[in-house]
Short mmCIF file of C-alpha atoms in Angstrom, two decimals:
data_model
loop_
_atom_site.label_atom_id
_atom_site.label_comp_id
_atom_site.label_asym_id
_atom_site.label_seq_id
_atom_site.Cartn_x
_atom_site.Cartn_y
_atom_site.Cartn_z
CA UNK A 1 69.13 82.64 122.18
CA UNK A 2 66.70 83.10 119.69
CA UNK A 3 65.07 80.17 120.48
CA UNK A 4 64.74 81.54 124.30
CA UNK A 5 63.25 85.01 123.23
CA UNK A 6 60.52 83.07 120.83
CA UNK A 7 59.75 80.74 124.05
CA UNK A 8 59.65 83.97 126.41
CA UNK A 9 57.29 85.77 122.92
CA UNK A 10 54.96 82.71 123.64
CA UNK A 11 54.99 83.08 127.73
CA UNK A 12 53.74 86.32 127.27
CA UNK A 13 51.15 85.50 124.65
CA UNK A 14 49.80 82.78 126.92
CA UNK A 15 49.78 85.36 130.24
CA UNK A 16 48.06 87.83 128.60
CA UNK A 17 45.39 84.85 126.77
CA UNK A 18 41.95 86.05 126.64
CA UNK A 19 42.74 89.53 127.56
CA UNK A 20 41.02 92.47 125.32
CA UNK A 21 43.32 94.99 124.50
CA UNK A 22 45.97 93.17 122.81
CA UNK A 23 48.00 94.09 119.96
CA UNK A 24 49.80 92.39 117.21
CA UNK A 25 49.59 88.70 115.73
CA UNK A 26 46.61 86.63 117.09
CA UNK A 27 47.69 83.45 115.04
CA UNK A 28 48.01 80.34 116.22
CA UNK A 29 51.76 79.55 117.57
CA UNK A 30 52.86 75.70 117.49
CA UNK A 31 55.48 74.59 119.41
CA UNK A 32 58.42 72.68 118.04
CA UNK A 33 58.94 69.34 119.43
CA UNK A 34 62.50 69.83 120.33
CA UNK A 35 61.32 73.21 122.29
CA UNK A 36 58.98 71.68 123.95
CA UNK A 37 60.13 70.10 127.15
CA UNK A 38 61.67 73.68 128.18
CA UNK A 39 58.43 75.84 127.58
CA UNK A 40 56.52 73.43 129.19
CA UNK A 41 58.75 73.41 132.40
CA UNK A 42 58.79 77.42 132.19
CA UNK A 43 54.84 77.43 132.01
CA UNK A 44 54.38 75.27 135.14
CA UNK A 45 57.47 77.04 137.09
CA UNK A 46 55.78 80.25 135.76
CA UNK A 47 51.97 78.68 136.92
CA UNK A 48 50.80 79.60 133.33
CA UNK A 49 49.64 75.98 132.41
CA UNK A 50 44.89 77.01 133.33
CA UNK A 51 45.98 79.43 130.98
CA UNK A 52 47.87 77.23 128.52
CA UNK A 53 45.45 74.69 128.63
CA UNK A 54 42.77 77.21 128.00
CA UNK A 55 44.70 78.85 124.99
CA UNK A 56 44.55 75.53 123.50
CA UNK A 57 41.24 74.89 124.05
CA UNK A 58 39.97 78.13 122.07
CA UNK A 59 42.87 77.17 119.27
CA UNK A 60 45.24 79.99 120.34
CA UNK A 61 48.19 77.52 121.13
CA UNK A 62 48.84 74.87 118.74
CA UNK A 63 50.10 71.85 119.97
CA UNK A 64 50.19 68.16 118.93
CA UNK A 65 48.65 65.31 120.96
CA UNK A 66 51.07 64.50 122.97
CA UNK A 67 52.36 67.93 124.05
CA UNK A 68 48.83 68.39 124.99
CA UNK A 69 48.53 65.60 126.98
CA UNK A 70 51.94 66.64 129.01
CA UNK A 71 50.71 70.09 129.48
CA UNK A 72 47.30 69.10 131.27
CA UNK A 73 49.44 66.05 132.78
CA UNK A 74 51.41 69.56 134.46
CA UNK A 75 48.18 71.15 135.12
CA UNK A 76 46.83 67.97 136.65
CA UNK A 77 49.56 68.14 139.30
CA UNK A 78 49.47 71.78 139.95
CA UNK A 79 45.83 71.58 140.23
CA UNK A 80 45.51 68.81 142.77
CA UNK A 81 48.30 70.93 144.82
CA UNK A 82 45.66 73.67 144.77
CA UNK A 83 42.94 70.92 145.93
CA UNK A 84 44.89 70.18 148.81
CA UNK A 85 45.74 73.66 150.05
CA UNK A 86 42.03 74.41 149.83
CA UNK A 87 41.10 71.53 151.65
CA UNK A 88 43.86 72.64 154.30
CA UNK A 89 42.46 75.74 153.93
CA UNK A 90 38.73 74.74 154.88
CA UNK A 91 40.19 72.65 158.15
CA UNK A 92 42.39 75.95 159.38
CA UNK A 93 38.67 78.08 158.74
CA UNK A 94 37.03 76.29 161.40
CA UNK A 95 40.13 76.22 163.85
CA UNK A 96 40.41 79.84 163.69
CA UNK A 97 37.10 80.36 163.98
CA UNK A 98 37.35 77.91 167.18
CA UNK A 99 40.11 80.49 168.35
CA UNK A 100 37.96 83.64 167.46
CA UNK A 101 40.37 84.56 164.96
CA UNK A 102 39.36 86.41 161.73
CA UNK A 103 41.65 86.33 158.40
CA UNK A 104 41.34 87.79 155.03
CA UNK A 105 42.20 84.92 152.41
CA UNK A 106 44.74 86.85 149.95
CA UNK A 107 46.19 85.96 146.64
CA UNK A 108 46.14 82.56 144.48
CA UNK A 109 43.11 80.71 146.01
CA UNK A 110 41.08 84.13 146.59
CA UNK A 111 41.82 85.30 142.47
CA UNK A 112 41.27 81.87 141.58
CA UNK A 113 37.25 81.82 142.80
CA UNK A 114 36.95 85.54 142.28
CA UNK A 115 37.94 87.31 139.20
CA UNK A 116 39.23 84.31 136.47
CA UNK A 117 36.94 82.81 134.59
CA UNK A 118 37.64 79.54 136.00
CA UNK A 119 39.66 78.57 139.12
CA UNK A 120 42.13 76.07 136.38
CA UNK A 121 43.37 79.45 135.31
CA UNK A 122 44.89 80.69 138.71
CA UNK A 123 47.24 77.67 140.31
CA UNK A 124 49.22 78.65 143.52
CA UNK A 125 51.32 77.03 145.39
CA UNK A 126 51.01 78.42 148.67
CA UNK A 127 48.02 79.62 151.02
CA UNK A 128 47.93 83.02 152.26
CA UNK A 129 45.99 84.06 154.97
CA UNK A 130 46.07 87.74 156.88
CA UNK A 131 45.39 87.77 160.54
CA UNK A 132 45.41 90.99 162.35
CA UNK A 133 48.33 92.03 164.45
CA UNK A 134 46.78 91.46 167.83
CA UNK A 135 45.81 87.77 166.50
CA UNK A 136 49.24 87.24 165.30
CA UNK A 137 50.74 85.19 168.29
CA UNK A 138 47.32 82.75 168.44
CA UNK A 139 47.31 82.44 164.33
CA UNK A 140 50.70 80.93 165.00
CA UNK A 141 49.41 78.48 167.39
CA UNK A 142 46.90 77.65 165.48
CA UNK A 143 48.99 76.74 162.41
CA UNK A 144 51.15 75.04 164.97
CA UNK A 145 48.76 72.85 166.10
CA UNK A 146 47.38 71.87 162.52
CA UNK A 147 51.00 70.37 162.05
CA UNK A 148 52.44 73.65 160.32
CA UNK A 149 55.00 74.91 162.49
CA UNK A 150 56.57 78.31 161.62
CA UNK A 151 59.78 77.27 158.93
CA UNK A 152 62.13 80.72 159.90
CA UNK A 153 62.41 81.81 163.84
CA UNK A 154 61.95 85.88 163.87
CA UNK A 155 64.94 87.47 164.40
CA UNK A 156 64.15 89.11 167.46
CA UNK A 157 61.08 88.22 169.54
CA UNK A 158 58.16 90.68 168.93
CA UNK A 159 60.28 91.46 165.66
CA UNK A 160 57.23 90.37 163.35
CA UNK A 161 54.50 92.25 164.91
CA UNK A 162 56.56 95.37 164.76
CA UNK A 163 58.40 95.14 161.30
CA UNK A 164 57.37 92.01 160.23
CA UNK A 165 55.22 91.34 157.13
CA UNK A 166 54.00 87.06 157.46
CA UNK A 167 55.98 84.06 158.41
CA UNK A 168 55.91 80.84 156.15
CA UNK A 169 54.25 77.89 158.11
CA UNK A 170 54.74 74.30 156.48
CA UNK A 171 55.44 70.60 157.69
CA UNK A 172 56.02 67.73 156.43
CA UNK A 173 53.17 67.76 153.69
CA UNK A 174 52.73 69.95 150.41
CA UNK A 175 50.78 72.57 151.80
CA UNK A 176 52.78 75.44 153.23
CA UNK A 177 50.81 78.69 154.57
CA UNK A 178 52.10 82.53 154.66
CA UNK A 179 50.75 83.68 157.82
CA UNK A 180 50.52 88.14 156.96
CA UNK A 181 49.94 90.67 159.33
CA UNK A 182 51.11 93.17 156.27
CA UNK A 183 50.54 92.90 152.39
CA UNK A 184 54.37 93.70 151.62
CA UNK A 185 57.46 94.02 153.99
CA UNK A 186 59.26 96.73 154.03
CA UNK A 187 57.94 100.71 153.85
CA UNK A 188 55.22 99.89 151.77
CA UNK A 189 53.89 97.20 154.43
CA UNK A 190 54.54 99.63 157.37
CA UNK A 191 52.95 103.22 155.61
CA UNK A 192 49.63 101.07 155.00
CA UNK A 193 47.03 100.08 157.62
CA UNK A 194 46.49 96.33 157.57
CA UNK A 195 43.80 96.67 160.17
CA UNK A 196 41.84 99.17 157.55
CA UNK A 197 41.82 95.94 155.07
CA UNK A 198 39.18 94.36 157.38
CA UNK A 199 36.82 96.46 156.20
CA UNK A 200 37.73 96.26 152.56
CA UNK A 201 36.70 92.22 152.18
CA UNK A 202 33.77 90.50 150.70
CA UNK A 203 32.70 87.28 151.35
CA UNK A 204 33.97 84.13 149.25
CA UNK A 205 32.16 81.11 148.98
CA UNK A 206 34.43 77.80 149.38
CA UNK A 207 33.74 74.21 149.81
CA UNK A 208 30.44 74.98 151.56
CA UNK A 209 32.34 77.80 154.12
CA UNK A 210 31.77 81.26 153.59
CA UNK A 211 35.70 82.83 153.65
CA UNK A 212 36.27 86.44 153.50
CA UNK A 213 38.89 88.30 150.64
CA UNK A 214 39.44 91.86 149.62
CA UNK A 215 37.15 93.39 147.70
CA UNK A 216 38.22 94.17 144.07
CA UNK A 217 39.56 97.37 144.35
CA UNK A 218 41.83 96.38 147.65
CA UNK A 219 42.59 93.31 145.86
CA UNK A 220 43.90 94.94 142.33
CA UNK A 221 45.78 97.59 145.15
CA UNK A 222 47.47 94.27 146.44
CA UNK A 223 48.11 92.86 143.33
CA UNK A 224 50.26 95.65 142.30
CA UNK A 225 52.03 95.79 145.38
CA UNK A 226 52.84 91.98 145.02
CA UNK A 227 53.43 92.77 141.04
CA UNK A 228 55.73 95.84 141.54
CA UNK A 229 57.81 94.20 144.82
CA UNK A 230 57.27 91.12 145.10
CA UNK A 231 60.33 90.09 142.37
CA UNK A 232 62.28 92.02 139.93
CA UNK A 233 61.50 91.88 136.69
CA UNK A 234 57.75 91.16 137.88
CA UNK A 235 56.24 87.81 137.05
CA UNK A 236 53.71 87.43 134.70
CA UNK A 237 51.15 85.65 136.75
CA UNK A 238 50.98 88.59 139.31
CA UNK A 239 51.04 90.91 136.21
CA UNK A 240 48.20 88.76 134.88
CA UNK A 241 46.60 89.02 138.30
CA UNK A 242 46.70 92.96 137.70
CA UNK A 243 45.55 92.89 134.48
CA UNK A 244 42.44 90.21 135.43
CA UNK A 245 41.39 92.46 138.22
CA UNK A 246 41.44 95.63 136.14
CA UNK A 247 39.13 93.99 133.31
CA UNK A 248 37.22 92.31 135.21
CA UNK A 249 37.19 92.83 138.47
CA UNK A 250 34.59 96.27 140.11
CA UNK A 251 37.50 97.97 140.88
CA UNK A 252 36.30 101.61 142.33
CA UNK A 253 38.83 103.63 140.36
CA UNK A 254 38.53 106.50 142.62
CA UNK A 255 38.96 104.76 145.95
CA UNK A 256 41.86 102.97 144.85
CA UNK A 257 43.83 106.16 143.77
CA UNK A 258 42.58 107.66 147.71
CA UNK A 259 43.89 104.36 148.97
CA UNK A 260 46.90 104.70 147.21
CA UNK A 261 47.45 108.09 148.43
CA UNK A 262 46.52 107.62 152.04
CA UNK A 263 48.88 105.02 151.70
CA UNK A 264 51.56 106.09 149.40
CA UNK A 265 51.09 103.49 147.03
CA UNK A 266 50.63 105.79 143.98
CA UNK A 267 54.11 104.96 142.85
CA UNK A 268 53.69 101.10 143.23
CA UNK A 269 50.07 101.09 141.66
CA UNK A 270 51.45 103.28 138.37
CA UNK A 271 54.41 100.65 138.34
CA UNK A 272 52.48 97.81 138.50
CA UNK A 273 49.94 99.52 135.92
CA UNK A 274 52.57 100.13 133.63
CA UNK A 275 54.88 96.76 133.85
CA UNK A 276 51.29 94.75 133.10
CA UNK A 277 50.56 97.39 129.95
CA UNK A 278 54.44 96.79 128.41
CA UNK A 279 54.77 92.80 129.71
CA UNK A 280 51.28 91.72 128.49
CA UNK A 281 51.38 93.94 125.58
CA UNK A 282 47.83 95.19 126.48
CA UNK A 283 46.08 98.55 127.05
CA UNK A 284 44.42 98.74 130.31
CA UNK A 285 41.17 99.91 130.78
CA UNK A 286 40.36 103.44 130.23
CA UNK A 287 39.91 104.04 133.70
CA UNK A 288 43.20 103.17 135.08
CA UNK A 289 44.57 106.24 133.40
CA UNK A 290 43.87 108.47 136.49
CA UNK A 291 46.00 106.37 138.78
CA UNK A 292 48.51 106.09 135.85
CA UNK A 293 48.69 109.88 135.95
CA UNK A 294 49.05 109.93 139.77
CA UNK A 295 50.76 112.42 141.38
CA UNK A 296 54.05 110.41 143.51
CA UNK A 297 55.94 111.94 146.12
CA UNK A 298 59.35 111.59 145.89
CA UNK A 299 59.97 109.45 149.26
CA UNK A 300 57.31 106.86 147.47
CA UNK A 301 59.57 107.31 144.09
CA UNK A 302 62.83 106.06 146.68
CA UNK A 303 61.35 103.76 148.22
CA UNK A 304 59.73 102.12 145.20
CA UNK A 305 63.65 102.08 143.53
CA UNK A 306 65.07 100.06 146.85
CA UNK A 307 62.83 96.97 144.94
CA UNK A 308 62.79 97.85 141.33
CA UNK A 309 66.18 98.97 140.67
CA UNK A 310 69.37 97.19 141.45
CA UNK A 311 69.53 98.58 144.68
CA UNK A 312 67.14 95.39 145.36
CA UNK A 313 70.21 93.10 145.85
CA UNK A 314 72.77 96.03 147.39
CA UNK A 315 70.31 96.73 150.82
CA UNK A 316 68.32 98.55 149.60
CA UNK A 317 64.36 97.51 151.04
CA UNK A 318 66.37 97.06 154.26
CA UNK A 319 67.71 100.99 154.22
CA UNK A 320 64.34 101.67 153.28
CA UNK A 321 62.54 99.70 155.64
CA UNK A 322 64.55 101.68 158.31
CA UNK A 323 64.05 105.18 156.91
CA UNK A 324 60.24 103.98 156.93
CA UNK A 325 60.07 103.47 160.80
CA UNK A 326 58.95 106.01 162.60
CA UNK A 327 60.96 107.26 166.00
CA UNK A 328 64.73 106.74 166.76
CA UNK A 329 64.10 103.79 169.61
CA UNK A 330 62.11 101.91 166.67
CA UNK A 331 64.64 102.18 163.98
CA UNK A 332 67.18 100.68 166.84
CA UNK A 333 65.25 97.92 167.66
CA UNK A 334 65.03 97.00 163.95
CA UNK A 335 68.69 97.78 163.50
CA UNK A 336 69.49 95.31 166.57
CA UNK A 337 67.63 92.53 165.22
CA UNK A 338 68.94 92.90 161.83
CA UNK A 339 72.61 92.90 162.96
CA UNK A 340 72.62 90.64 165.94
CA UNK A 341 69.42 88.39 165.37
CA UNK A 342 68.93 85.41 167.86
CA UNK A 343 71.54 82.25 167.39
CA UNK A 344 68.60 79.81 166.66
CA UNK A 345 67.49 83.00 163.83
CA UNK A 346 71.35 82.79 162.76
CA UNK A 347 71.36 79.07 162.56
CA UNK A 348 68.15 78.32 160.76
CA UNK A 349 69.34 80.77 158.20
CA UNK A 350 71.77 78.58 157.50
CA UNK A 351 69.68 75.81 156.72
CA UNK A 352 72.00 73.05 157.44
CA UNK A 353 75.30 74.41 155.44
CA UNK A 354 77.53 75.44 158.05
CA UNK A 355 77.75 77.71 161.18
CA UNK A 356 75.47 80.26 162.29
CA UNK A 357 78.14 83.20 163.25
CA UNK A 358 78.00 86.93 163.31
CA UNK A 359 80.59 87.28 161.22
CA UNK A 360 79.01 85.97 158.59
CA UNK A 361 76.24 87.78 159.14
CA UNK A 362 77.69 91.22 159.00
CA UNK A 363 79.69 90.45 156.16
CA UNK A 364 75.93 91.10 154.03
CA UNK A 365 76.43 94.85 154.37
CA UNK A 366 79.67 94.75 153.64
CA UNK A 367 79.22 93.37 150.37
CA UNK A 368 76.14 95.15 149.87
CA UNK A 369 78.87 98.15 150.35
CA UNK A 370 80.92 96.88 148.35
CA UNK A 371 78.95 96.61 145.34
CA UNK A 372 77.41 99.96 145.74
CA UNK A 373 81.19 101.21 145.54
CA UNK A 374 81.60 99.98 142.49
CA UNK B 1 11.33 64.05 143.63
CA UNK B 2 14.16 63.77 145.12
CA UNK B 3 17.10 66.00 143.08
CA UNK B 4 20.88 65.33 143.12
CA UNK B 5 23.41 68.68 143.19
CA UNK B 6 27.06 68.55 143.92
CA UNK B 7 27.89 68.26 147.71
CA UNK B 8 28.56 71.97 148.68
CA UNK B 9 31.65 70.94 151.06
CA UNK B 10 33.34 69.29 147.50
CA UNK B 11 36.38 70.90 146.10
CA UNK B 12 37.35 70.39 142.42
CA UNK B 13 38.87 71.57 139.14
CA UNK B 14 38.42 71.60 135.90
CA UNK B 15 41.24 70.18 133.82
CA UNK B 16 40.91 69.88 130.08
CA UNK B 17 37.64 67.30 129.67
CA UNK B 18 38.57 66.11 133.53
CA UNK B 19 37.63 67.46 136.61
CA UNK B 20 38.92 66.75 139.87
CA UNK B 21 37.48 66.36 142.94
CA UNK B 22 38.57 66.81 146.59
CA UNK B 23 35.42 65.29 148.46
CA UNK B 24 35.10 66.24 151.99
CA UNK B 25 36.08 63.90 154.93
CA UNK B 26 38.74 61.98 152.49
CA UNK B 27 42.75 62.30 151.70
CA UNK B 28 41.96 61.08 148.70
CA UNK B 29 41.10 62.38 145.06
CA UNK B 30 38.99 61.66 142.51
CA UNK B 31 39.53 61.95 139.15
CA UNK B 32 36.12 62.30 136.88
CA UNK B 33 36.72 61.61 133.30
CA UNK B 34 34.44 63.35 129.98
CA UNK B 35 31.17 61.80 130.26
CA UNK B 36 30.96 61.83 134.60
CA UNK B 37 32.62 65.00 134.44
CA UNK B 38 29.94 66.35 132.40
CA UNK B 39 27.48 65.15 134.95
CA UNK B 40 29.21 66.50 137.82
CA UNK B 41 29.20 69.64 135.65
CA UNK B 42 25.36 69.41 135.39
CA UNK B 43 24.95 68.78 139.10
CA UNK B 44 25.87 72.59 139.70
CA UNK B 45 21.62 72.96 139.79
CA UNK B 46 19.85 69.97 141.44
CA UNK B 47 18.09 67.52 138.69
CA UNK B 48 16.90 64.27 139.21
CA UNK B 49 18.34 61.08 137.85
CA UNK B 50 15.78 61.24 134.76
CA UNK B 51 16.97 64.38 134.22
CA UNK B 52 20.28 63.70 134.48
CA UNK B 53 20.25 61.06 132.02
CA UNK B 54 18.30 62.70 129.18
CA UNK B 55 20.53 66.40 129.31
CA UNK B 56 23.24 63.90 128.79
CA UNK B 57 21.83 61.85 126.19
CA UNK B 58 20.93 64.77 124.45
CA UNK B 59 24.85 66.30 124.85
CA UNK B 60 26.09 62.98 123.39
CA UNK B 61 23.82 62.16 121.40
CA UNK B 62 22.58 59.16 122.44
CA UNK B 63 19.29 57.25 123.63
CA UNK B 64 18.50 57.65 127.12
CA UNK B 65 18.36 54.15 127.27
CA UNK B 66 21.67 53.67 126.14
CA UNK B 67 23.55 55.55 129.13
CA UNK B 68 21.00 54.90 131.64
CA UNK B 69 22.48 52.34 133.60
CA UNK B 70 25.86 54.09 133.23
CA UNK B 71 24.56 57.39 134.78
CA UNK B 72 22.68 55.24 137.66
CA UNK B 73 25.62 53.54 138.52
CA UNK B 74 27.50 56.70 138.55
CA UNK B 75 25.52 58.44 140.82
CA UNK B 76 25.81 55.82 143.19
CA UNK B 77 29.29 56.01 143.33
CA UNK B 78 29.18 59.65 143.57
CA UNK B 79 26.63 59.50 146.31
CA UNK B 80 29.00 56.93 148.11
CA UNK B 81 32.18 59.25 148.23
CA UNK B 82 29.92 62.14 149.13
CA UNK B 83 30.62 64.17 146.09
CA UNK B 84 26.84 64.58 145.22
CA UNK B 85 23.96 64.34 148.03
CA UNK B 86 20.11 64.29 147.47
CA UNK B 87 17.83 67.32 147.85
CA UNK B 88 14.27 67.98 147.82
CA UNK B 89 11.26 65.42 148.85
CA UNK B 90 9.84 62.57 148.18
CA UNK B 91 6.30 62.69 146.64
CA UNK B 92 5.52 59.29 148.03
#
């Protein structure tokens, strides 16, 4: 056990690497061969070997030769999955711009050739791409035709475009594309206006194409949102991501605390702010006190617990998600396709391992119920 | 003269004294090891080959003479998979 906490010490040491604003012991920490195997699967699961690699560079992380040469052996592999996706990613930029289809390039690849010092530092393992709403249907197509079909029917049709937030496109190869229409499903991801991104990107050079992102203030807004809800406890690359984009990125302070509260983000964005200040063990930068200090409304406060809080696993984005929807026909419709999805949603839920029946599929609220009884 | 630069449609990483590349119009890799990953490094601004060969002599420490034909034949085989490309003109 001890062992584990000193491994999860030196995760967080190598997140936060080359951050200012740290406290404590800056010393060297060398790894013990018989530890070694297990931090260096947690720092590739964890997508913390650019970081590793660089940490050893500068003499932060001591390691022998051959637990160096495994650790950029990892980083080799996890790099030249990021090669590929990009390369997928240049091929899909000229078919949607065939199909007169704009996108906003979002997370790992975007970070990676925006705010880190160098791309090594940011691996990913998946490409994600917003389209807007009216584009979603052709996006699909697209992806379809570039031999990624969509992995998960929607529940309903025109489920996504209503409630939706992306659908996960892959095929046989490596590369496996989030197709977004939303940053974040669930309230968050319906009280924001994805169509209002488009005008919050900047352009991104890549293999000779010019791609569009968010600008740095939209993208430390989605950071946090994909920080704060995307898992619970938060991960520490999307808390490094947070922490990267506040140092370093030109993050207008005051526009992202306006987006935040034309958006009701406020409680997300002082989450995320906080979770990166106590996981990294850093101090943010001076300016991120004001959204710190935001003022949240108590429906944000809810609807922020339904991810953070055990509620999570009980229902709780779900009962959220249908508070969020506005108008009694709408929350139907989403109730309808959450309890009696289409058979071919049913049965590619479950993946192989026996039938798809309604039954089972009801029996989710019951033991989310259940629990909450206890 | 006629500069070389890195092919703007080429992908790659940095990892540890390697870099990677993903050239354009290929399924395949390359893998660029210290001394022709510090060239592709310098290839970010066009130089020529002389060029070329005496920033690196001077990073290694070494004659030009000694790498020359080392750096020649390495920018060949760059040129071939279409990681680098040529730029500027010919004086005559």
């Amino acid at each position: 056990m001890a062992d584990w906490l000193e491994q999860e010490a030196t995760l967080r040491r190598v997140a936060a690497f080359g951050l200012p604003g740290q406290a404590g012991a800056t010393d060297p920490r060398s790894v013990p061969p018989e530890e070694w195997p297990i931090l260096l699967a947690r720092l590739a699961g964890r997508r913390l070997t650019g970081m590793a690699v660089a940490a050893v560079e500068e003499g932060w992380l001591s390691l022998s030769g051959q637990q160096t040469e495994e650790l950029l052996e990892s980083q080799r592999e996890l790099m030249l999955q990021a090669l590929a996706m990009e390369r997928k990613l240049l091929v899909l930029d000229e078919a949607f711009g065939r199909a007169g289809v704009d996108f906003i390039l979002l997370k790992g690849s975007a970070l990676a050739h925006s705010v880190y010092p160098d791309p090594s530092w940011r691996p990913f393992g998946d490409l994600d791409l917003m389209v807007r709403t009216r584009d979603w249907r052709q996006a699909c197509s697209v992806l379809e035709r570039f031999g990624l079909p969509r992995k998960l029917p929607e529940p309903r049709p025109g489920f996504d475009e209503r409630f939706g937030k992306a659908s996960v496109h892959g095929g046989n190869g490596d590369v496996e594309v989030d197709l977004h229409r939303t940053l974040v499903l669930g309230p968050f991801g319906l009280w924001l206006d994805p169509e209002a991104l488009f005008g919050l990107t900047v352009p991104l050079s890549l293999g000779g194409r010019t791609l569009r992102r968010l600008d740095d203030t939209a993208l430390l807004l989605h950071a946090c949102m994909h920080a704060s809800l995307g898992s619970r406890p938060p991960l520490l690359l999307p808390l490094r991501d947070v922490a990267q984009i506040a140092y370093y990125g030109e993050v207008d302070w005051s526009t992202l605390g306006e987006l935040a509260a034309r958006w009701r983000l406020g409680a997300v964005i002082r989450h995320a702010l906080q979770a990166t200040s106590d996981s990294l063990g850093i101090t943010l930068p001076l300016q991120s006190k004001t959204c710190m200090e935001m003022k949240v409304r108590r429906k944000e406060r809810g609807a922020l617990d339904a991810y953070v809080t055990s509620r999570r696993g009980q229902g709780g984005t779900a009962i959220s998600t249908l508070k969020a929807i506005p108008g009694v026909r709408a929350k139907l419709a989403y109730l309808r396709a959450m309890l009696t999805p289409d058979r071919e949603f049913l049965l590619a839920r479950t993946e192989g391992n026996g039938r798809a029946s309604y039954a089972r599929r009801w029996s989710i609220p019951l033991r989310w119920m259940a629990k909450r009884g206890r | 003269m006629i500069s070389l630069r890195r092919s703007p449609g080429v992908l790659s990483r940095r990892v540890g004294r390697d870099v990677l590349l993903a050239p354009p119009e290929s399924e395949d890799f390359e893998r660029l090891s210290e001394t022709a990953a510090s060239a592709w490094e310098l290839l970010e601004s066009p130089r020529t080959v002389s060029e070329l060969i005496e920033t690196l002599a001077a990073l290694y420490e070494v004659t030009p003479a000694t790498i020359a034909l080392d750096v020649e034949r390495l920018v060949e085989e760059l040129l071939r998979r279409g990681a680098i490309e040529r730029v500027g003109h010919s004086n005559g």
